[in-house]
């Protein structure tokens, strides 16, 4: 399974755009890239998933280059409430449902006023 | 849907006592997962079920841990006897394998925070 690498922590200020990059050099053809968000004292929550190019929803955008060896989660105009841990997972739907897409350490994003 | 429901939210117990954590997955989901989260080890998968059948329990730390899923709407994680090092937040999650179009999205409960004194 593809191993992911992401920064341990990031700081930002309210109103800024935040980009969190995840490296997954060994991504397989059938793998999707999925991002989760976890607030303190809560379980992780699905944010976005993509396979290639760009995906956007009401919360975030996900940019995936053609080689798919990395991906960037983009959070527009962050607020204090976006302070959380962000996890990048790689795997196909079967891996996800087999619990094989591991969560790793995630990126702790701290948004300051 | 009410989402994944876990109980208790908090449990404080003494070493040696039996602990039972409970989970109700989202109706219709065919996968159920138990995770443990600590500062030192992060989020670890303990065991998962597919259609109520345990598929992979390789993450269960030792024989003191056991999990059951007697039906599609209920699962338990039991620790007997409990030890201080079992102190952690235990999460239950469920998902639906929806074939080619599915995201395999995991839906987590709010967790059960266990403290073993």
Tab-separated table of C-alpha atoms in Angstrom:
chain	number	residue	atom	x	y	z
A	1	UNK	CA	0.000	0.000	0.000
A	2	UNK	CA	1.164	3.515	-0.771
A	3	UNK	CA	2.795	5.278	2.153
A	4	UNK	CA	1.909	8.923	2.663
A	5	UNK	CA	4.049	11.747	3.977
A	6	UNK	CA	2.656	15.070	5.105
A	7	UNK	CA	3.940	17.902	7.306
A	8	UNK	CA	3.454	17.374	11.008
A	9	UNK	CA	2.141	20.881	11.606
A	10	UNK	CA	1.241	24.142	9.919
A	11	UNK	CA	0.239	27.569	11.163
A	12	UNK	CA	-1.970	30.054	9.383
A	13	UNK	CA	-4.045	33.158	10.040
A	14	UNK	CA	-7.711	33.735	9.611
A	15	UNK	CA	-8.726	34.568	6.074
A	16	UNK	CA	-5.707	32.994	4.446
A	17	UNK	CA	-5.716	30.107	2.014
A	18	UNK	CA	-4.016	26.999	3.379
A	19	UNK	CA	-2.441	24.325	1.230
A	20	UNK	CA	-1.427	21.020	2.773
A	21	UNK	CA	0.600	18.713	0.564
A	22	UNK	CA	0.775	14.971	0.863
A	23	UNK	CA	3.386	12.825	-0.864
A	24	UNK	CA	2.472	9.326	-2.035
A	25	UNK	CA	5.191	8.217	-4.412
A	26	UNK	CA	4.022	4.610	-4.577
A	27	UNK	CA	0.396	5.288	-5.390
A	28	UNK	CA	-1.198	2.481	-7.403
A	29	UNK	CA	-3.361	2.788	-10.480
A	30	UNK	CA	-6.574	1.997	-8.621
A	31	UNK	CA	-5.848	4.192	-5.619
A	32	UNK	CA	-7.893	7.225	-4.664
A	33	UNK	CA	-6.662	10.042	-2.446
A	34	UNK	CA	-8.882	10.871	0.480
A	35	UNK	CA	-8.596	13.576	3.114
A	36	UNK	CA	-10.126	13.532	6.574
A	37	UNK	CA	-10.406	16.262	9.195
A	38	UNK	CA	-10.395	15.651	12.929
A	39	UNK	CA	-11.366	18.180	15.549
A	40	UNK	CA	-10.371	17.662	19.183
A	41	UNK	CA	-12.596	15.165	20.965
A	42	UNK	CA	-14.275	14.078	17.733
A	43	UNK	CA	-13.815	11.310	15.218
A	44	UNK	CA	-12.273	12.019	11.821
A	45	UNK	CA	-14.619	13.388	9.193
A	46	UNK	CA	-14.392	12.881	5.432
A	47	UNK	CA	-13.516	16.089	3.589
A	48	UNK	CA	-12.808	15.241	-0.017
A	49	UNK	CA	-11.657	12.498	-2.347
A	50	UNK	CA	-10.102	12.547	-5.786
A	51	UNK	CA	-8.367	10.442	-8.369
A	52	UNK	CA	-6.753	12.980	-10.686
A	53	UNK	CA	-6.719	16.666	-11.645
A	54	UNK	CA	-8.906	18.806	-9.431
A	55	UNK	CA	-11.884	18.162	-7.217
A	56	UNK	CA	-13.798	20.870	-5.409
A	57	UNK	CA	-16.619	20.775	-2.923
A	58	UNK	CA	-18.144	23.242	-0.511
A	59	UNK	CA	-15.349	22.705	2.004
A	60	UNK	CA	-12.098	22.306	0.094
A	61	UNK	CA	-10.315	21.667	-3.161
A	62	UNK	CA	-8.005	18.809	-3.953
A	63	UNK	CA	-5.296	19.208	-6.554
A	64	UNK	CA	-3.653	16.118	-7.987
A	65	UNK	CA	-0.874	16.427	-10.601
A	66	UNK	CA	-0.698	14.153	-13.581
A	67	UNK	CA	1.834	11.775	-12.013
A	68	UNK	CA	-0.382	11.471	-8.909
A	69	UNK	CA	2.647	11.158	-6.656
A	70	UNK	CA	1.411	13.972	-4.485
A	71	UNK	CA	-1.760	15.853	-3.732
A	72	UNK	CA	-2.610	19.203	-2.193
A	73	UNK	CA	-5.586	19.938	-0.015
A	74	UNK	CA	-6.563	23.564	-0.317
A	75	UNK	CA	-8.709	25.288	2.306
A	76	UNK	CA	-9.879	28.726	1.176
A	77	UNK	CA	-10.070	31.576	3.663
A	78	UNK	CA	-9.593	29.560	6.829
A	79	UNK	CA	-11.186	30.509	10.116
A	80	UNK	CA	-10.347	29.616	13.695
A	81	UNK	CA	-12.777	26.700	13.441
A	82	UNK	CA	-10.595	25.072	10.792
A	83	UNK	CA	-7.992	24.318	13.450
A	84	UNK	CA	-7.806	20.533	13.300
A	85	UNK	CA	-5.707	17.576	12.253
A	86	UNK	CA	-5.862	16.734	8.557
A	87	UNK	CA	-5.128	13.206	7.362
A	88	UNK	CA	-4.226	12.102	3.850
A	89	UNK	CA	-5.109	8.505	2.956
A	90	UNK	CA	-4.362	6.581	-0.203
A	91	UNK	CA	-6.046	3.382	-1.285
A	92	UNK	CA	-8.775	1.960	-3.447
A	93	UNK	CA	-12.276	1.557	-2.132
A	94	UNK	CA	-11.520	-2.033	-1.292
A	95	UNK	CA	-8.510	-0.986	0.760
A	96	UNK	CA	-10.539	1.617	2.550
A	97	UNK	CA	-13.199	-0.843	3.418
A	98	UNK	CA	-10.566	-3.343	4.416
A	99	UNK	CA	-9.140	-0.820	6.817
A	100	UNK	CA	-5.858	-0.930	4.981
A	101	UNK	CA	-5.713	2.773	4.259
A	102	UNK	CA	-3.889	3.875	7.375
A	103	UNK	CA	-4.233	7.268	8.958
A	104	UNK	CA	-0.640	8.155	9.739
A	105	UNK	CA	0.228	11.163	11.894
A	106	UNK	CA	-1.693	13.794	9.956
A	107	UNK	CA	-1.013	17.527	9.765
A	108	UNK	CA	-2.021	19.672	12.701
A	109	UNK	CA	-3.269	22.967	11.334
A	110	UNK	CA	-3.455	25.853	13.763
A	111	UNK	CA	-5.324	28.936	12.610
A	112	UNK	CA	-4.500	32.091	14.518
A	113	UNK	CA	-6.576	35.264	14.772
B	1	UNK	CA	-29.642	9.232	10.065
B	2	UNK	CA	-28.169	9.719	13.535
B	3	UNK	CA	-24.723	8.628	12.461
B	4	UNK	CA	-22.520	6.154	14.261
B	5	UNK	CA	-23.456	6.022	17.917
B	6	UNK	CA	-20.990	5.028	20.595
B	7	UNK	CA	-21.401	4.520	24.297
B	8	UNK	CA	-20.259	5.356	26.831
B	9	UNK	CA	-18.664	8.664	25.859
B	10	UNK	CA	-16.443	8.549	28.910
B	11	UNK	CA	-15.440	5.687	31.145
B	12	UNK	CA	-13.167	5.725	34.148
B	13	UNK	CA	-12.337	2.397	35.680
B	14	UNK	CA	-9.749	0.727	37.809
B	15	UNK	CA	-7.088	-1.630	36.613
B	16	UNK	CA	-8.351	-5.175	36.385
B	17	UNK	CA	-11.953	-4.263	35.698
B	18	UNK	CA	-13.824	-5.314	32.585
B	19	UNK	CA	-14.686	-2.601	30.098
B	20	UNK	CA	-17.306	-2.882	27.378
B	21	UNK	CA	-17.614	-0.282	24.656
B	22	UNK	CA	-20.606	-0.247	22.372
B	23	UNK	CA	-21.260	0.876	18.836
B	24	UNK	CA	-24.282	1.223	16.604
B	25	UNK	CA	-23.254	1.685	12.969
B	26	UNK	CA	-25.177	3.597	10.359
B	27	UNK	CA	-28.070	1.546	9.096
B	28	UNK	CA	-27.258	-0.223	5.855
B	29	UNK	CA	-23.496	-0.016	6.215
B	30	UNK	CA	-21.774	-3.341	5.774
B	31	UNK	CA	-18.373	-2.547	7.275
B	32	UNK	CA	-17.617	-1.731	10.880
B	33	UNK	CA	-14.261	-0.713	12.272
B	34	UNK	CA	-12.835	-0.251	15.746
B	35	UNK	CA	-9.942	2.199	16.121
B	36	UNK	CA	-7.894	3.318	19.094
B	37	UNK	CA	-6.291	6.742	19.303
B	38	UNK	CA	-3.493	7.826	21.612
B	39	UNK	CA	-1.000	10.652	21.462
B	40	UNK	CA	1.874	8.223	21.151
B	41	UNK	CA	0.504	5.879	18.508
B	42	UNK	CA	-2.053	7.984	16.674
B	43	UNK	CA	-5.117	6.333	15.161
B	44	UNK	CA	-4.731	2.548	15.012
B	45	UNK	CA	-7.114	0.067	13.450
B	46	UNK	CA	-7.911	-2.713	15.914
B	47	UNK	CA	-10.389	-4.876	14.042
B	48	UNK	CA	-12.984	-4.663	11.308
B	49	UNK	CA	-16.093	-6.575	10.349
B	50	UNK	CA	-17.809	-7.129	7.043
B	51	UNK	CA	-21.443	-8.189	7.211
B	52	UNK	CA	-21.001	-8.928	10.922
B	53	UNK	CA	-18.052	-11.250	10.328
B	54	UNK	CA	-14.630	-10.313	11.747
B	55	UNK	CA	-12.247	-10.032	8.835
B	56	UNK	CA	-9.004	-8.771	10.290
B	57	UNK	CA	-8.188	-8.576	13.974
B	58	UNK	CA	-4.449	-8.264	13.558
B	59	UNK	CA	-4.535	-4.859	15.206
B	60	UNK	CA	-5.993	-6.138	18.449
B	61	UNK	CA	-3.148	-5.603	20.920
B	62	UNK	CA	-3.537	-8.791	22.929
B	63	UNK	CA	-5.917	-11.433	24.149
B	64	UNK	CA	-7.395	-9.066	26.702
B	65	UNK	CA	-9.196	-7.387	23.821
B	66	UNK	CA	-12.164	-8.950	22.090
B	67	UNK	CA	-14.825	-7.648	19.730
B	68	UNK	CA	-18.157	-8.989	18.613
B	69	UNK	CA	-20.824	-8.025	16.156
B	70	UNK	CA	-23.905	-10.116	16.906
B	71	UNK	CA	-26.022	-8.311	14.327
B	72	UNK	CA	-25.822	-5.569	11.739
B	73	UNK	CA	-26.764	-2.840	14.170
B	74	UNK	CA	-24.557	-3.524	17.156
B	75	UNK	CA	-20.945	-4.207	18.041
B	76	UNK	CA	-18.964	-4.368	21.252
B	77	UNK	CA	-15.311	-4.025	22.122
B	78	UNK	CA	-14.400	-5.623	25.421
B	79	UNK	CA	-11.237	-5.298	27.462
B	80	UNK	CA	-10.775	-7.796	30.260
B	81	UNK	CA	-8.855	-7.192	32.422
B	82	UNK	CA	-8.166	-3.529	31.722
B	83	UNK	CA	-4.765	-1.949	32.296
B	84	UNK	CA	-3.651	1.688	32.546
B	85	UNK	CA	-1.959	1.448	29.154
B	86	UNK	CA	-5.359	0.792	27.596
B	87	UNK	CA	-6.308	4.397	28.331
B	88	UNK	CA	-7.206	5.934	24.986
B	89	UNK	CA	-10.074	7.139	22.853
B	90	UNK	CA	-11.769	4.272	21.079
B	91	UNK	CA	-13.583	5.068	17.857
B	92	UNK	CA	-16.077	3.034	15.948
B	93	UNK	CA	-16.593	3.715	12.251
B	94	UNK	CA	-18.801	2.255	9.559
B	95	UNK	CA	-18.824	2.379	5.790
B	96	UNK	CA	-20.582	1.044	2.766
B	97	UNK	CA	-18.851	-0.703	-0.085
B	98	UNK	CA	-20.799	0.776	-2.914
B	99	UNK	CA	-18.862	-0.566	-5.803
B	100	UNK	CA	-17.249	1.417	-8.545
B	101	UNK	CA	-18.900	4.696	-7.652
B	102	UNK	CA	-18.278	4.558	-3.937
B	103	UNK	CA	-15.793	6.584	-2.018
B	104	UNK	CA	-15.347	4.064	0.772
B	105	UNK	CA	-15.974	6.966	3.117
B	106	UNK	CA	-15.579	6.121	6.770
B	107	UNK	CA	-18.179	7.537	9.153
B	108	UNK	CA	-16.851	7.831	12.674
B	109	UNK	CA	-18.636	8.009	15.963
B	110	UNK	CA	-17.689	10.545	18.585
B	111	UNK	CA	-15.541	8.061	20.431
B	112	UNK	CA	-15.365	6.564	23.892
B	113	UNK	CA	-12.679	8.032	26.116
B	114	UNK	CA	-11.377	5.328	28.435
B	115	UNK	CA	-9.277	6.033	31.487
B	116	UNK	CA	-7.915	3.092	33.427
B	117	UNK	CA	-6.526	4.024	36.824
